PDB file of C-alpha atoms in Angstrom:
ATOM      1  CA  UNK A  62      -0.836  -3.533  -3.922  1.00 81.00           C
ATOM      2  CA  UNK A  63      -2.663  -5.256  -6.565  1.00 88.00           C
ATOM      3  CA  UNK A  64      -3.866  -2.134  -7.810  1.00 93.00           C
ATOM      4  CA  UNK A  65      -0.937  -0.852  -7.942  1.00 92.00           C
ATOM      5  CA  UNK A  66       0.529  -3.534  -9.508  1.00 91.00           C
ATOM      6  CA  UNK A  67      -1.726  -3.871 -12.561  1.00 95.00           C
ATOM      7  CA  UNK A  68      -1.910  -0.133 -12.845  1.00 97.00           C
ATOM      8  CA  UNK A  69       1.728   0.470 -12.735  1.00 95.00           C
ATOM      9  CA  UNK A  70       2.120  -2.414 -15.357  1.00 94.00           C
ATOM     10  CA  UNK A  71      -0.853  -1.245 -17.890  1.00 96.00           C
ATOM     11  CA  UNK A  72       0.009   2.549 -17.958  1.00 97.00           C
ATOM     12  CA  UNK A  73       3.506   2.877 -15.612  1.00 96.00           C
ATOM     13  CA  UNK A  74       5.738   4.885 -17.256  1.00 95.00           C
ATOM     14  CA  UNK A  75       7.735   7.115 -14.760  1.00 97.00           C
ATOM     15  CA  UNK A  76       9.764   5.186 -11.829  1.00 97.00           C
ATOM     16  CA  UNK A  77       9.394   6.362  -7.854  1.00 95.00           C
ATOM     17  CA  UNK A  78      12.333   4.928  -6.510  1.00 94.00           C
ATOM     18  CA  UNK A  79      14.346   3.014  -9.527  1.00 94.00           C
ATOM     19  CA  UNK A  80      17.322   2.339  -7.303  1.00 92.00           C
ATOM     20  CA  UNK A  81      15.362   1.285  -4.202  1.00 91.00           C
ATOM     21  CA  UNK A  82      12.196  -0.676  -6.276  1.00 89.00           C
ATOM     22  CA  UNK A  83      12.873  -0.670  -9.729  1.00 90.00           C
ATOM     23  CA  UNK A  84       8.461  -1.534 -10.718  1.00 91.00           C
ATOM     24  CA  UNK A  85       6.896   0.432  -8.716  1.00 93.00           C
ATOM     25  CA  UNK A  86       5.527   3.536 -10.936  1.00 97.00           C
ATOM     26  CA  UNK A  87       4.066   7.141 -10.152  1.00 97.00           C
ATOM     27  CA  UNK A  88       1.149   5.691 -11.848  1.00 98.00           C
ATOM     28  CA  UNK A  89       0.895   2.638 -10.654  1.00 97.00           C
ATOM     29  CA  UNK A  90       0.673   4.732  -7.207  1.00 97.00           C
ATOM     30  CA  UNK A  91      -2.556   7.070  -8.292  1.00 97.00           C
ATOM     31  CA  UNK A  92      -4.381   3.453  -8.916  1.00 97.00           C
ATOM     32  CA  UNK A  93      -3.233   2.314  -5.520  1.00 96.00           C
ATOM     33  CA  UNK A  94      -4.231   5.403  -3.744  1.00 97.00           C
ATOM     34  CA  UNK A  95      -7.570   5.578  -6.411  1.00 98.00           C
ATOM     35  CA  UNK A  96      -8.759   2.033  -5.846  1.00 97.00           C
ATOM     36  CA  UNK A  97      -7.939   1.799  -2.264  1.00 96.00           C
ATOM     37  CA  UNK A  98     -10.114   5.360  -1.737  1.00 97.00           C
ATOM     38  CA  UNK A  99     -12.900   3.543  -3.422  1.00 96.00           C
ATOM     39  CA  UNK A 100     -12.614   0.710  -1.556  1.00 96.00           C
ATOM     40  CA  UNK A 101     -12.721   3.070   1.998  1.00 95.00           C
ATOM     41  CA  UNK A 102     -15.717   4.818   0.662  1.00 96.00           C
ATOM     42  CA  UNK A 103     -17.881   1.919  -0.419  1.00 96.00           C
ATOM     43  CA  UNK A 104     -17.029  -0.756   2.767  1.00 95.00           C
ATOM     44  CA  UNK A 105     -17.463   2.147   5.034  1.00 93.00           C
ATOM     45  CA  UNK A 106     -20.913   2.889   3.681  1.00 92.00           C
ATOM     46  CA  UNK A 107     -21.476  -0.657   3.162  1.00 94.00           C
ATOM     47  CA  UNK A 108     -20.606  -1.161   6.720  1.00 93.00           C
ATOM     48  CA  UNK A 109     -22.697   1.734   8.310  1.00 91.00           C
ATOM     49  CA  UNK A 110     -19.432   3.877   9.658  1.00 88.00           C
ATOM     50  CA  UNK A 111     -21.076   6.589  10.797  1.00 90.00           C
ATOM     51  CA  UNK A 112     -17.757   8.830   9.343  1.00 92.00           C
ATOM     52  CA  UNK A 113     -18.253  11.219   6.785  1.00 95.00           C
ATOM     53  CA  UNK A 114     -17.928  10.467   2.774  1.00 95.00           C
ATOM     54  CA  UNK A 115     -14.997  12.815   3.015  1.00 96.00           C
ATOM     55  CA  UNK A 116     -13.619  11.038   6.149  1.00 96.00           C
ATOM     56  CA  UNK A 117     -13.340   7.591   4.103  1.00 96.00           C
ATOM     57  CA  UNK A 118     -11.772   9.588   1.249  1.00 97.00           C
ATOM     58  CA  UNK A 119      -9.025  10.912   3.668  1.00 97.00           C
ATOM     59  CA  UNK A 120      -8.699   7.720   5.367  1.00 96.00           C
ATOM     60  CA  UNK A 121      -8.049   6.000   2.082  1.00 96.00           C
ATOM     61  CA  UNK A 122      -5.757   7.842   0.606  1.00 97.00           C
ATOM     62  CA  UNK A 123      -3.870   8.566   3.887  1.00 97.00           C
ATOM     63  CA  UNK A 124      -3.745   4.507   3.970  1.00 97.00           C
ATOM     64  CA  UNK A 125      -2.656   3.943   0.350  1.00 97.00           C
ATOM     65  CA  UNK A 126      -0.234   6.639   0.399  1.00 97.00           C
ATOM     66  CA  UNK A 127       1.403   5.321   3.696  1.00 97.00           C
ATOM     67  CA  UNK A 128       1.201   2.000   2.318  1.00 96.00           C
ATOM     68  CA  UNK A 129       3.309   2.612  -0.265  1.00 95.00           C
ATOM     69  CA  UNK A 130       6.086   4.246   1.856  1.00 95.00           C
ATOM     70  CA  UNK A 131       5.740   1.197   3.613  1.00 95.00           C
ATOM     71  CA  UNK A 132       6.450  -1.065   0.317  1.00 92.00           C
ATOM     72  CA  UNK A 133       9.399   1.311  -0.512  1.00 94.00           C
ATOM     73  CA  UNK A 134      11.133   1.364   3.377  1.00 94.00           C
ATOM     74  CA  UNK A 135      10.268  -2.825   2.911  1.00 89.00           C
ATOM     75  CA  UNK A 136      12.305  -2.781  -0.399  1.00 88.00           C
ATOM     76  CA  UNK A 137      15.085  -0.583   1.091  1.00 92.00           C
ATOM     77  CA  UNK A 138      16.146  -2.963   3.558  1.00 89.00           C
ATOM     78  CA  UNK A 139      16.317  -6.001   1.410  1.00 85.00           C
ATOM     79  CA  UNK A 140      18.893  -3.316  -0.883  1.00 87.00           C
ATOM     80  CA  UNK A 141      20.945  -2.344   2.311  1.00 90.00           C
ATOM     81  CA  UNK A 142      20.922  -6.271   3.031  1.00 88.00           C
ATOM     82  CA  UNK A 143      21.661  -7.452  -0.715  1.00 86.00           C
ATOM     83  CA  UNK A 144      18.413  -9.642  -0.403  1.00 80.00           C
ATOM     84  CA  UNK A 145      16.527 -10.133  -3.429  1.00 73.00           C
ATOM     85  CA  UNK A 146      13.561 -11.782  -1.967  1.00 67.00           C
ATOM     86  CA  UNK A 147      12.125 -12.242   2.060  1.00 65.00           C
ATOM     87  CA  UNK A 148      12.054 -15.747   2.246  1.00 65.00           C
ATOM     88  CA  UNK A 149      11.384 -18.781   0.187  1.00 67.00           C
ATOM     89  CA  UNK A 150       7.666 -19.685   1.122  1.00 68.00           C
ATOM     90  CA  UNK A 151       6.041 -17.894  -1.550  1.00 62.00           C
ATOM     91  CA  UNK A 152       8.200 -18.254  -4.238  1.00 63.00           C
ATOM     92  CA  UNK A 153       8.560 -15.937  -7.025  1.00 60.00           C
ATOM     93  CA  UNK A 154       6.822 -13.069  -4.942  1.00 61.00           C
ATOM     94  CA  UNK A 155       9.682 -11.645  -3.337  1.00 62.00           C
ATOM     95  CA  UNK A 156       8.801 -13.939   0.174  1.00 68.00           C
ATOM     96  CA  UNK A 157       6.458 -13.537   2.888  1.00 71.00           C
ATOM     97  CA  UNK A 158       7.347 -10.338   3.756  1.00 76.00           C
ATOM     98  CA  UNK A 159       6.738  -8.689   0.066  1.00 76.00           C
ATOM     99  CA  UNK A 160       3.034 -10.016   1.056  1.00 76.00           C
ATOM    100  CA  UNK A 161       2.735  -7.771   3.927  1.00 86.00           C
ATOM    101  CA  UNK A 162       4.966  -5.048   3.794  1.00 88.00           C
ATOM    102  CA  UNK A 163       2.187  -2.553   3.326  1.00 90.00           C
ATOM    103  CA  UNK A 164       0.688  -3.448   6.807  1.00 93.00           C
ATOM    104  CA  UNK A 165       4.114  -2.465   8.611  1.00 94.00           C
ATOM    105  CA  UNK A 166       2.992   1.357   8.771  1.00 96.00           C
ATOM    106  CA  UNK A 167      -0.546   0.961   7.555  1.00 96.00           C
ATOM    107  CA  UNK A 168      -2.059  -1.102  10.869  1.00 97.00           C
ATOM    108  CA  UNK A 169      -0.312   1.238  13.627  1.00 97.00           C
ATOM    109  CA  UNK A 170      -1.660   3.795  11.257  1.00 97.00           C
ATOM    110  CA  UNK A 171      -4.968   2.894  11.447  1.00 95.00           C
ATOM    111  CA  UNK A 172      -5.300   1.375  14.882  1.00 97.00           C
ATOM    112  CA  UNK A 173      -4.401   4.980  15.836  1.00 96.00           C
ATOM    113  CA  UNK A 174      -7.008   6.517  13.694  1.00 94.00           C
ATOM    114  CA  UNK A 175      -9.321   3.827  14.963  1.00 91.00           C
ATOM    115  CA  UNK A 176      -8.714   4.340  18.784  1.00 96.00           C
ATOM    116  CA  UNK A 177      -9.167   8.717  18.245  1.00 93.00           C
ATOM    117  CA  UNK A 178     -12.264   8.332  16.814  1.00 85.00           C
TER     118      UNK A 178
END
């Protein structure tokens, strides 16, 4: 998300969902899914995961990109609701669950991936 967030702000020009999450950006995205690929590769080696280079690559970008569908389906039921923001415990970032959205798909996700391997 953070990636996302200052990549989509720097060089975010074209909208994904304007009526559903109005800042979120196509290019914001590609840093999300970039960064968080980079991130797979390097703790995985870091780590000693026996997967492949190519392995982390999928896994991060399968990750980042579900993560984002996550953040969008999050967004879509505060719209349906007429909620602007989650809660009030972290104000001025959209409440608790704006914090954590990403997980909602992302952990089953990768528990999965974790328990097949």
């Amino acid at each position: 998300d953070t990636a996302a967030y200052y990549t989509g702000r720097n060089f975010g020009k074209r909208k994904i969902a304007p009526m559903v999450s109005p800042g979120k950006t196509v290019e914001g995205a590609l840093g999300q899914v970039f960064c968080a690929s980079v991130f797979a590769v390097t703790c995985g080696k870091y780590f000693g995961m026996e997967q492949s280079l190519l392995e982390l690559l999928l896994v991060g970008i399968i990750l980042s990109t579900t993560a984002i569908y996550s953040d969008i389906s999050e967004s879509l039921i505060k719209r349906v609701f007429n909620v602007k923001d989650s809660g009030t415990i972290i104000p001025g970032h959209g409440g608790f669950l704006d914090r954590v959205d990403s997980f909602f798909f992302t952990a089953p996700l990768f528990y999965f991936y974790l328990l097949v391997t």
